[in-house]
XYZ file of C-alpha atoms in Angstrom:
334
model
C 103.044 35.726 128.003
C 101.501 39.199 127.869
C 101.511 41.162 124.592
C 104.341 43.696 124.351
C 103.755 47.437 124.168
C 105.304 47.809 120.710
C 102.778 45.346 119.276
C 99.935 47.190 121.001
C 101.228 50.510 119.657
C 101.335 49.019 116.154
C 97.776 47.747 116.611
C 96.544 51.200 117.700
C 98.185 52.896 114.726
C 96.788 50.296 112.329
C 93.310 50.917 113.738
C 93.706 54.691 113.386
C 95.269 54.561 109.915
C 93.092 51.630 108.740
C 96.181 50.094 107.237
C 98.727 47.636 108.623
C 101.155 48.678 105.891
C 101.072 52.388 106.774
C 101.112 51.604 110.497
C 104.207 49.429 110.085
C 105.980 52.196 108.176
C 104.994 54.717 110.858
C 106.456 52.419 113.527
C 109.665 51.940 111.562
C 109.321 48.190 111.001
C 109.019 46.051 107.869
C 105.492 45.438 106.622
C 105.940 41.660 106.910
C 107.087 42.034 110.519
C 104.156 44.337 111.290
C 101.661 41.915 109.775
C 103.194 39.095 111.822
C 102.917 41.126 115.048
C 99.204 41.728 114.400
C 98.742 38.034 113.645
C 100.458 37.101 116.911
C 98.144 39.451 118.807
C 95.124 37.772 117.243
C 96.564 34.351 118.073
C 97.265 35.428 121.663
C 93.703 36.645 122.277
C 92.080 33.960 120.141
C 89.970 36.445 118.144
C 90.150 38.395 114.896
C 90.977 42.026 115.577
C 90.642 43.293 112.005
C 88.511 42.574 108.961
C 90.925 42.788 106.016
C 90.082 43.901 102.484
C 91.779 45.481 99.482
C 90.841 48.898 100.905
C 92.612 48.276 104.217
C 91.471 47.026 107.617
C 88.444 47.648 109.826
C 88.167 46.805 113.510
C 86.015 43.911 114.618
C 83.974 44.255 117.800
C 86.794 42.562 119.712
C 89.262 44.947 118.074
C 87.246 47.968 119.258
C 87.422 46.721 122.839
C 91.176 46.093 122.587
C 91.731 49.536 121.049
C 90.323 51.259 124.135
C 92.339 49.061 126.487
C 95.541 49.411 124.470
C 95.301 53.205 124.465
C 94.971 53.222 128.240
C 97.972 50.906 128.662
C 100.117 53.021 126.344
C 99.062 56.203 128.153
C 100.042 54.686 131.501
C 103.352 53.510 130.051
C 104.138 57.051 128.848
C 103.176 58.454 132.256
C 105.468 55.946 133.963
C 108.330 56.867 131.654
C 107.763 60.554 132.389
C 107.872 59.909 136.136
C 111.050 57.838 135.884
C 112.693 60.571 133.806
C 112.868 62.653 136.983
C 115.294 60.174 138.476
C 117.569 60.161 135.428
C 117.656 63.969 135.685
C 118.809 63.733 139.291
C 115.470 64.809 140.798
C 114.400 62.250 143.357
C 110.910 63.609 144.025
C 107.879 63.510 141.715
C 104.558 65.182 142.558
C 101.484 64.112 140.595
C 98.844 66.849 140.366
C 95.368 66.218 138.931
C 93.146 69.265 138.414
C 89.718 70.063 137.058
C 89.169 72.009 133.858
C 88.191 75.254 135.606
C 91.506 75.394 137.466
C 93.549 74.317 134.441
C 92.097 77.062 132.229
C 92.437 79.820 134.808
C 95.133 80.199 137.454
C 96.747 76.808 137.990
C 99.276 76.831 135.091
C 100.908 80.034 136.393
C 100.795 78.813 140.002
C 102.486 75.507 139.153
C 105.018 77.160 136.857
C 106.051 79.495 139.681
C 106.524 76.509 142.004
C 108.541 74.590 139.404
C 110.805 77.589 138.862
C 111.662 77.943 142.557
C 111.585 74.276 143.647
C 113.714 72.551 141.025
C 114.173 69.517 143.279
C 110.672 68.373 142.348
C 109.224 67.270 139.031
C 105.505 67.970 138.494
C 103.331 65.549 136.525
C 100.017 67.270 135.731
C 96.762 65.876 134.317
C 93.374 67.475 133.621
C 90.295 65.574 134.855
C 86.727 66.225 136.010
C 86.526 66.916 139.751
C 84.912 63.545 140.501
C 87.766 61.807 138.678
C 90.343 63.900 140.533
C 88.987 62.861 143.932
C 88.913 59.195 142.867
C 92.527 59.407 141.651
C 93.748 60.995 144.887
C 91.934 58.381 146.977
C 93.438 55.605 144.860
C 96.958 57.020 145.222
C 97.254 57.826 141.499
C 97.712 61.526 142.324
C 99.403 63.241 145.259
C 97.326 66.412 145.051
C 93.988 67.252 143.461
C 92.396 70.586 142.614
C 88.597 70.475 142.536
C 85.732 72.937 142.707
C 84.200 72.445 146.131
C 84.749 69.163 147.900
C 82.405 66.408 149.004
C 83.554 64.582 152.122
C 85.517 61.511 151.043
C 86.980 58.943 153.440
C 90.710 59.360 153.981
C 90.997 62.774 152.282
C 91.723 66.243 153.625
C 90.821 69.513 151.912
C 92.301 73.020 151.949
C 90.825 76.149 150.317
C 92.485 77.450 147.165
C 91.357 80.092 144.670
C 87.858 81.456 144.119
C 86.095 81.850 140.809
C 82.720 83.096 139.622
C 80.482 81.807 136.860
C 79.658 84.232 134.079
C 77.386 84.469 131.076
C 79.209 84.500 127.730
C 77.256 86.593 125.218
C 77.806 88.071 121.738
C 78.505 91.763 121.312
C 75.209 93.650 121.218
C 73.290 91.012 123.197
C 70.383 92.330 125.342
C 72.263 91.292 128.498
C 74.351 94.335 129.408
C 77.785 94.652 130.967
C 76.658 94.809 134.611
C 76.452 91.587 136.664
C 73.330 89.692 135.664
C 70.904 87.642 137.751
C 70.546 83.981 136.824
C 66.794 84.591 136.324
C 67.642 86.776 133.322
C 70.016 84.180 131.873
C 67.220 81.594 131.940
C 65.265 83.634 129.391
C 67.725 82.714 126.594
C 68.827 79.597 124.732
C 71.977 78.185 126.322
C 75.167 76.538 125.091
C 76.420 74.246 127.847
C 78.989 71.623 128.674
C 78.033 67.954 128.587
C 75.579 66.863 131.277
C 78.260 64.892 133.163
C 79.966 68.158 134.090
C 79.469 69.040 137.743
C 79.181 72.701 136.775
C 76.215 71.875 134.546
C 74.627 69.800 137.305
C 74.888 72.866 139.531
C 73.283 75.064 136.859
C 70.483 72.527 136.295
C 69.857 72.399 140.054
C 69.593 76.189 140.300
C 67.106 76.298 137.422
C 65.088 73.531 139.078
C 64.951 75.462 142.360
C 63.352 78.317 140.429
C 60.890 75.925 138.746
C 62.102 77.130 135.359
C 63.399 75.105 132.411
C 67.010 75.368 131.305
C 66.830 76.067 127.582
C 69.817 73.975 126.525
C 70.206 74.150 122.760
C 73.776 72.869 122.375
C 76.020 70.742 124.601
C 79.766 70.409 123.970
C 82.859 69.067 125.732
C 85.164 72.091 126.080
C 85.138 75.724 127.140
C 86.451 76.781 123.735
C 83.630 74.961 121.953
C 81.091 76.782 124.148
C 82.556 80.131 123.063
C 82.591 79.180 119.392
C 78.947 78.109 119.512
C 78.051 81.416 121.174
C 79.875 83.302 118.425
C 77.882 81.297 115.851
C 74.666 82.627 117.399
C 73.401 79.354 118.845
C 72.824 80.679 122.364
C 74.666 82.160 125.329
C 77.142 80.237 127.474
C 77.879 79.813 131.173
C 81.549 79.387 132.094
C 84.011 80.340 134.841
C 84.586 84.067 134.360
C 88.373 84.169 134.118
C 88.581 81.230 131.711
C 85.837 82.736 129.564
C 87.624 86.086 129.368
C 90.755 84.488 127.917
C 88.797 82.957 125.039
C 85.934 85.420 124.586
C 88.078 88.467 123.812
C 89.608 86.885 120.700
C 86.146 85.854 119.463
C 84.471 89.228 119.958
C 82.335 88.014 122.876
C 81.546 89.564 126.257
C 81.616 87.954 129.698
C 79.057 89.104 132.255
C 79.365 87.866 135.868
C 76.330 86.066 137.294
C 75.407 87.985 140.440
C 73.763 85.156 142.429
C 75.692 84.043 145.519
C 75.855 80.381 144.388
C 77.780 81.452 141.261
C 80.827 82.288 143.407
C 82.745 79.047 143.957
C 85.791 78.030 145.961
C 88.431 75.699 144.586
C 89.722 73.040 146.971
C 93.059 71.273 147.260
C 92.576 67.636 148.253
C 95.135 65.087 149.414
C 95.268 61.812 151.338
C 95.486 61.778 155.108
C 99.151 61.367 156.015
C 100.330 62.589 152.617
C 102.209 65.461 154.266
C 105.087 62.995 154.465
C 105.282 62.941 150.645
C 108.439 64.920 149.734
C 107.482 68.312 148.349
C 103.742 68.118 149.022
C 103.851 70.384 152.074
C 105.877 72.928 150.081
C 103.444 72.776 147.146
C 100.403 73.181 149.404
C 101.991 76.207 151.093
C 102.895 77.732 147.724
C 99.394 77.336 146.266
C 97.667 78.739 149.346
C 100.011 81.706 149.494
C 99.314 82.445 145.812
C 95.573 82.151 146.476
C 95.799 84.493 149.473
C 97.597 87.064 147.340
C 94.928 86.876 144.644
C 91.970 87.213 147.052
C 91.856 91.015 147.346
C 89.356 92.422 149.876
C 86.229 93.783 148.250
C 86.415 91.615 145.156
C 83.266 89.614 144.479
C 85.271 86.437 143.964
C 87.344 86.770 147.130
C 86.818 84.144 149.834
C 88.285 83.787 153.313
C 91.189 81.368 153.425
C 92.312 79.129 156.248
C 95.829 79.665 157.528
C 98.194 78.637 154.717
C 100.017 75.351 155.071
C 103.639 76.060 156.016
C 106.534 74.217 154.449
C 108.773 72.097 156.630
C 111.257 74.210 158.513
C 108.771 77.072 158.957
C 106.109 77.536 161.629
C 104.163 74.306 161.158
C 100.458 74.702 160.572
C 100.537 71.300 158.796
C 98.509 70.337 155.729
C 95.515 69.400 157.888
C 94.920 73.031 158.845
C 92.587 73.598 155.905
C 90.248 70.611 156.122
C 86.996 71.435 154.382
C 83.427 70.706 155.316
C 81.014 69.579 152.658
C 80.409 71.615 149.507
C 79.545 69.468 146.528
C 82.118 68.778 143.815
C 81.563 70.625 140.588
C 83.661 71.708 137.585
């Protein structure tokens, strides 16, 4: 028999709180019952999950492994419950959208909110992932639609152009870099605060520095856009982020955003979906909505504007079909 989710949830809380007693109280069960559940888990797996002492409990090596697995199972269980909630609310169609951080911190929330307001038949389930993870999830059928920056050819997937963005330098007030668009060569002269190396955006930046045979003076690496801005405010270097996302955070921290003028710094978001997914209820409508919003935002003459393929039309309109915007081969990056 497999362990039940309530026991796994109790185990996770005990690991986080370092106390079976406090975890049991948090889960609303008697301490004796909580201790027995943990004991049954250990008996089921045949290993000790905790080292117990008068100060509380500490995870064993086996417990650390189970903690990671249990968190993933609980997360999937919550996601499943959220999806099934749509059916209890009378909405028969669920669309799962995975998007990269650049899209999630810029335009996508407003775009999806506008769709949800007009298409109440559909429930949107949205998750933030790196672009590489988004593509993998769409290919595996875990997501109906992905939003990535660029798109590497992947078997069984189609791509359609979405919004454009531009990378920008994030600098303190009074920094030698002025307000006019700056060449990447000038940015390379300063210490940098960057995202973690696994970020596709950072791989792009590293590649551009390498092409110029110049070192990238990374002083700090962090996991979020906000952390980049806070490190810049602390005087630890200048940052490189998508311009629109940086503007939202930089203004409140007294920072400036300066567009990078190089052509490679202008990027095109891509919508990706499985071949044949146009039969998924609501997906054609969502694709059409997002492309129409992108077309409206791409004003002629703007540096971040990009040509768009003909928008995907919803069923019942003139059918261009979701395949109309299949992309060629720009690399994925965040």
